[in-house]
PDB file of C-alpha atoms in Angstrom:
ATOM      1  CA  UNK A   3       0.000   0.000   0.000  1.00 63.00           C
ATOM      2  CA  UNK A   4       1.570   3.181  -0.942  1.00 79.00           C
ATOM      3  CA  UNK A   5       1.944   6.132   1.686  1.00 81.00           C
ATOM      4  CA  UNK A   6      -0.621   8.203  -0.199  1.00 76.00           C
ATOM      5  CA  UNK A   7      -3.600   5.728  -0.179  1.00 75.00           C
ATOM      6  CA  UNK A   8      -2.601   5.381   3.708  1.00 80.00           C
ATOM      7  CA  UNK A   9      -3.087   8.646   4.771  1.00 81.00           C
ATOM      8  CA  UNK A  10      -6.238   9.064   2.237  1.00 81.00           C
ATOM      9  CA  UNK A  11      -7.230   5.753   4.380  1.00 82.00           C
ATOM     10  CA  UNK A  12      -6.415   7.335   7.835  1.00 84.00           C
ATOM     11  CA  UNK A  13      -8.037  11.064   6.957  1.00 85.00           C
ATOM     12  CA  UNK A  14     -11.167   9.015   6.021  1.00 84.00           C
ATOM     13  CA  UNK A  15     -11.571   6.841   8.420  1.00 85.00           C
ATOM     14  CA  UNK A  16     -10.607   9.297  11.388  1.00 87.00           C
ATOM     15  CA  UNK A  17     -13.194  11.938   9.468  1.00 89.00           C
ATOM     16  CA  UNK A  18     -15.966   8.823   9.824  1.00 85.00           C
ATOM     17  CA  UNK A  19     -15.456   8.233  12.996  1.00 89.00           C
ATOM     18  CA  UNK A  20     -15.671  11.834  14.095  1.00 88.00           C
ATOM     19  CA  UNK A  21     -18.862  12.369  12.084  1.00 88.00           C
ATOM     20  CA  UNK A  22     -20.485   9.336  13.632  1.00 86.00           C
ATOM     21  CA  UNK A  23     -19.712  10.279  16.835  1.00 87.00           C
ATOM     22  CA  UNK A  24     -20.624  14.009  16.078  1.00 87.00           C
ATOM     23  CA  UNK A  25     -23.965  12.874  14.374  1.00 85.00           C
ATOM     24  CA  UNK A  26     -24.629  10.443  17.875  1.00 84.00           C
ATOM     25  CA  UNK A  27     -24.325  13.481  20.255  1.00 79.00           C
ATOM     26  CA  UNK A  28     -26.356  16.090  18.069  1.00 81.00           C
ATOM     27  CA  UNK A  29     -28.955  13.236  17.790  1.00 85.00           C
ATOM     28  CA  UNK A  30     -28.821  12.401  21.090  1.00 78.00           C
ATOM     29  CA  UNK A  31     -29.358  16.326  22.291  1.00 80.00           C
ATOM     30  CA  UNK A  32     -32.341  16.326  19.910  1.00 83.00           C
ATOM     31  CA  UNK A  33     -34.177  13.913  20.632  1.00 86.00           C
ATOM     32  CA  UNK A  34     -33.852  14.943  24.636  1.00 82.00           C
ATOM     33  CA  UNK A  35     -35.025  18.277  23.133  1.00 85.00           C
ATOM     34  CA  UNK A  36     -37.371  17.073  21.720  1.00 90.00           C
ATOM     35  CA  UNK A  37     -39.003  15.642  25.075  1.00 90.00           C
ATOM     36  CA  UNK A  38     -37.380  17.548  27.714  1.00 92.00           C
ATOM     37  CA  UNK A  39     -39.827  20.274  29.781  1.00 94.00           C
ATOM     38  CA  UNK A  40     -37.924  23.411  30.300  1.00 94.00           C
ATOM     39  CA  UNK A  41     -37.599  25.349  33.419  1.00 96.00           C
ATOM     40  CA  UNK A  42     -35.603  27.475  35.424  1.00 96.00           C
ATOM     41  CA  UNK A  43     -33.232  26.399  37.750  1.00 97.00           C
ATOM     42  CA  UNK A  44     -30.514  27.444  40.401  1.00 97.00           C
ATOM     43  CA  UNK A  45     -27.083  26.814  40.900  1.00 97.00           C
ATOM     44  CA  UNK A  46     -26.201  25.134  44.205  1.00 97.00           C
ATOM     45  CA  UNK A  47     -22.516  24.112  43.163  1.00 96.00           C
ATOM     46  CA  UNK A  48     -19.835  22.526  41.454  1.00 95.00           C
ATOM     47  CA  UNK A  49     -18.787  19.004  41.000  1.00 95.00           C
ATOM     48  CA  UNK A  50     -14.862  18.898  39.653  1.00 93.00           C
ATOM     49  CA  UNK A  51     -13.809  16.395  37.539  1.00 91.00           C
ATOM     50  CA  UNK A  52     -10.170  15.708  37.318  1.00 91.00           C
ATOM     51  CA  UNK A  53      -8.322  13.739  34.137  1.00 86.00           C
ATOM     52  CA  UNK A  54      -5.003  14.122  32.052  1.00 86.00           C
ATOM     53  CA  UNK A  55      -6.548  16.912  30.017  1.00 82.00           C
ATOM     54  CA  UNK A  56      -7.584  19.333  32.991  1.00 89.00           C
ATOM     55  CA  UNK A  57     -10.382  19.813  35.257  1.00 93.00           C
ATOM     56  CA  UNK A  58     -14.034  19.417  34.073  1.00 90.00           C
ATOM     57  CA  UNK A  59     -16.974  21.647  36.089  1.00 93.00           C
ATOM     58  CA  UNK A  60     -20.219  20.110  36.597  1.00 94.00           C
ATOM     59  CA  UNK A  61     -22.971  22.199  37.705  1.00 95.00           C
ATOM     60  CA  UNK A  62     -25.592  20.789  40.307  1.00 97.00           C
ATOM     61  CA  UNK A  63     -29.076  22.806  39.746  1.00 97.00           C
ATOM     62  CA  UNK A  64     -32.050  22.628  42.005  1.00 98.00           C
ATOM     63  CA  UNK A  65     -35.472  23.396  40.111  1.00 97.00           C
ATOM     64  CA  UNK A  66     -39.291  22.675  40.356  1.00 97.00           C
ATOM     65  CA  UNK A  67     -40.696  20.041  37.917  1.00 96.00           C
ATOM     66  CA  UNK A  68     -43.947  21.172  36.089  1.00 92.00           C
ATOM     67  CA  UNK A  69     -45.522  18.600  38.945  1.00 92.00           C
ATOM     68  CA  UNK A  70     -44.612  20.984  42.195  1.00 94.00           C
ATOM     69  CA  UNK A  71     -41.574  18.331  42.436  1.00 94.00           C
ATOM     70  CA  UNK A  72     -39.096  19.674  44.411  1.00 96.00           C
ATOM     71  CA  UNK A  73     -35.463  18.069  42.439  1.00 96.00           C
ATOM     72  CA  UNK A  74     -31.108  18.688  42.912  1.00 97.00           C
ATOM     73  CA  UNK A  75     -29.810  16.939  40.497  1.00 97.00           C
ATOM     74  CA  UNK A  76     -26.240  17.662  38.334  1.00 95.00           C
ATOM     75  CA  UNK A  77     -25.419  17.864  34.773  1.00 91.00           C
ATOM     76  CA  UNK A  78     -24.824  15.289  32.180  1.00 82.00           C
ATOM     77  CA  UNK A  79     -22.176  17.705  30.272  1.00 80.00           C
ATOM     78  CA  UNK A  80     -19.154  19.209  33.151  1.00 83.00           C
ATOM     79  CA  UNK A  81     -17.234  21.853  31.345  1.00 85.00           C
ATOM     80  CA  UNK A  82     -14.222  24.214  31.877  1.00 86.00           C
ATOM     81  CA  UNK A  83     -14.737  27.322  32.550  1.00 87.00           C
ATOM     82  CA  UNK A  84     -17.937  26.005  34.121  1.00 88.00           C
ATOM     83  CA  UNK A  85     -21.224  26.692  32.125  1.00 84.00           C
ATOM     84  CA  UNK A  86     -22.730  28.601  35.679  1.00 88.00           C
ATOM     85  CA  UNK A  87     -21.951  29.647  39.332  1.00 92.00           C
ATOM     86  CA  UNK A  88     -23.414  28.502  42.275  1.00 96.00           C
ATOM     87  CA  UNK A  89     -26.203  31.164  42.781  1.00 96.00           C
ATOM     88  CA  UNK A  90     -26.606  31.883  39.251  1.00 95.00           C
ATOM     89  CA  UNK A  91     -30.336  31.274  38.164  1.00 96.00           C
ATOM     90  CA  UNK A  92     -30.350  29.162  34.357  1.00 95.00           C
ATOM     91  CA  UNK A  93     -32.268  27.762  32.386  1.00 94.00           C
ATOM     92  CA  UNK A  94     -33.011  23.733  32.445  1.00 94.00           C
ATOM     93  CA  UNK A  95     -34.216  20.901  30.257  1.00 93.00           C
ATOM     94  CA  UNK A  96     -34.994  18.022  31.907  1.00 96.00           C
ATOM     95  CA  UNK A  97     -36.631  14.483  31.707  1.00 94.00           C
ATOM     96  CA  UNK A  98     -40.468  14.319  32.915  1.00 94.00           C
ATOM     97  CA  UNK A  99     -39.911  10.423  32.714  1.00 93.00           C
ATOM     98  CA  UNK A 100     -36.699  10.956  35.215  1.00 94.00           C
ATOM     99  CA  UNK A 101     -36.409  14.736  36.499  1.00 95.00           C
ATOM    100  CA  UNK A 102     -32.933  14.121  37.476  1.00 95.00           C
ATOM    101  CA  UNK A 103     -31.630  13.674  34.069  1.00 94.00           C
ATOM    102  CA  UNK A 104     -30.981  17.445  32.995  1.00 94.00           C
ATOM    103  CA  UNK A 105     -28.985  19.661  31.032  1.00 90.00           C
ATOM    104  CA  UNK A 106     -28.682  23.110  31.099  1.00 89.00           C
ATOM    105  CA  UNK A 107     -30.771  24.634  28.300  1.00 86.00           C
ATOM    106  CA  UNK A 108     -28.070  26.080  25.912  1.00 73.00           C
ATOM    107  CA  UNK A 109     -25.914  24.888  23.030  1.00 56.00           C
ATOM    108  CA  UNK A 110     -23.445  23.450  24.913  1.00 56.00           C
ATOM    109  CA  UNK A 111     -24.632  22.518  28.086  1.00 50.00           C
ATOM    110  CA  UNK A 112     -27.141  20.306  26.106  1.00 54.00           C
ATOM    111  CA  UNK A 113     -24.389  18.401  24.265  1.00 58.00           C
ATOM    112  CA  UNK A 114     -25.053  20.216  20.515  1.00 62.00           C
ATOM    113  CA  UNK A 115     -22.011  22.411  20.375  1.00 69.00           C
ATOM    114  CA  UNK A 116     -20.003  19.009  21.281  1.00 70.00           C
ATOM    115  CA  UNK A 117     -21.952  17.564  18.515  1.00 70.00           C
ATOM    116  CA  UNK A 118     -21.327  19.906  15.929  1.00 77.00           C
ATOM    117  CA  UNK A 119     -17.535  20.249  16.681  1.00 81.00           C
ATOM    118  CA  UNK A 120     -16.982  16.295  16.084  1.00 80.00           C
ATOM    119  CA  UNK A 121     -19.230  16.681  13.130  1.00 79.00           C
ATOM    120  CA  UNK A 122     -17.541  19.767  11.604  1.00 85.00           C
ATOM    121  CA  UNK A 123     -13.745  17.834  12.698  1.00 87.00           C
ATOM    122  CA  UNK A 124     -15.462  14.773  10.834  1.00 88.00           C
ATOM    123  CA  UNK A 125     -16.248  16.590   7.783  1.00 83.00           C
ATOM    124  CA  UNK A 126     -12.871  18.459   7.269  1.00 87.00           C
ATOM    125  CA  UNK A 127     -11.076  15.135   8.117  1.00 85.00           C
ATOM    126  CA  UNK A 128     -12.692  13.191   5.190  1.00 82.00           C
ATOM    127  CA  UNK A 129     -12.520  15.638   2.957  1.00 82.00           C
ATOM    128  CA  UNK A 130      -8.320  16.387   3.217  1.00 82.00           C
ATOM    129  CA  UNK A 131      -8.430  12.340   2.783  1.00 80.00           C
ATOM    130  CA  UNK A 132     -10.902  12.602  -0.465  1.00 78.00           C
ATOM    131  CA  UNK A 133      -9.147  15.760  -1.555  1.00 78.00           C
ATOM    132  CA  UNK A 134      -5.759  13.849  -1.148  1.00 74.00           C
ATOM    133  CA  UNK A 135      -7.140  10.380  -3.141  1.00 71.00           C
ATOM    134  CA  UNK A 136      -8.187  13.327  -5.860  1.00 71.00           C
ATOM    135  CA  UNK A 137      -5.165  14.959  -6.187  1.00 73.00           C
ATOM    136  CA  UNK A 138      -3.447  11.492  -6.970  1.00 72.00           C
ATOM    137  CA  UNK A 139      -5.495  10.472  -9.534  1.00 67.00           C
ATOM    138  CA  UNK A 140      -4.799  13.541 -11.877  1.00 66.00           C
TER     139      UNK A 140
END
């Protein structure tokens, strides 16, 4: 296999794999979307989440289901800086099936913005590895 087909192969594949996994999370914070109830919520703090690549801030919200329920829970997506302080008022999506599964109601506490940068990655990935197959063929 020459060098050239192998990086076309490697841009390709690595540009798949990052647009599946892009097109998974925008799904994914769609169809919550989709059947999430919206609310308001506050702050009450901040989990930290240490790894190799730095320190990941998840908030935990307390907010009042459309039901009068009374619910704490925290964050599927932690960031860094974190998305909100404790004591700052945002708003929330969450489950009515299971309240405690929320997200703050924005493009990147609700897992779209993560979406759309493995998606955009995906697409500029595959096409250096098509533009690369082209550019040996003439």
């Amino acid at each position: 296999m020459s060098q050239t087909a192998l990086i076309t192969l490697i841009l390709s594949g690595l540009g798949l794999a990052f647009g599946l996994i892009g097109g998974a999370f925008t799904m994914n914070a769609r169809e919550f979307r989709r059947r999430a109830q919206r609310t308001r919520g506050l702050v009450v703090g901040l989990r930290a989440s240490r790894s190799d690549d730095g320190t990941s801030y998840y908030p935990r919200i307390r907010f009042t289901t459309m039901y009068g329920q009374q619910v704490e829970a925290e964050t599927t997506y932690g960031s860094n800086p974190p998305p909100a302080r404790p004591g700052e008022e945002v708003p929330v999506l969450y489950d009515p099936a299971r309240p405690t599964r929320i997200r703050i109601d924005s493009a990147a506490g609700s897992g779209t913005l993560l979406g759309g940068i493995f998606l955009a990655v995906g697409v500029v990935l595959f096409t250096a590895g098509a533009g690369v197959a082209l550019a040996q063929t003439f």
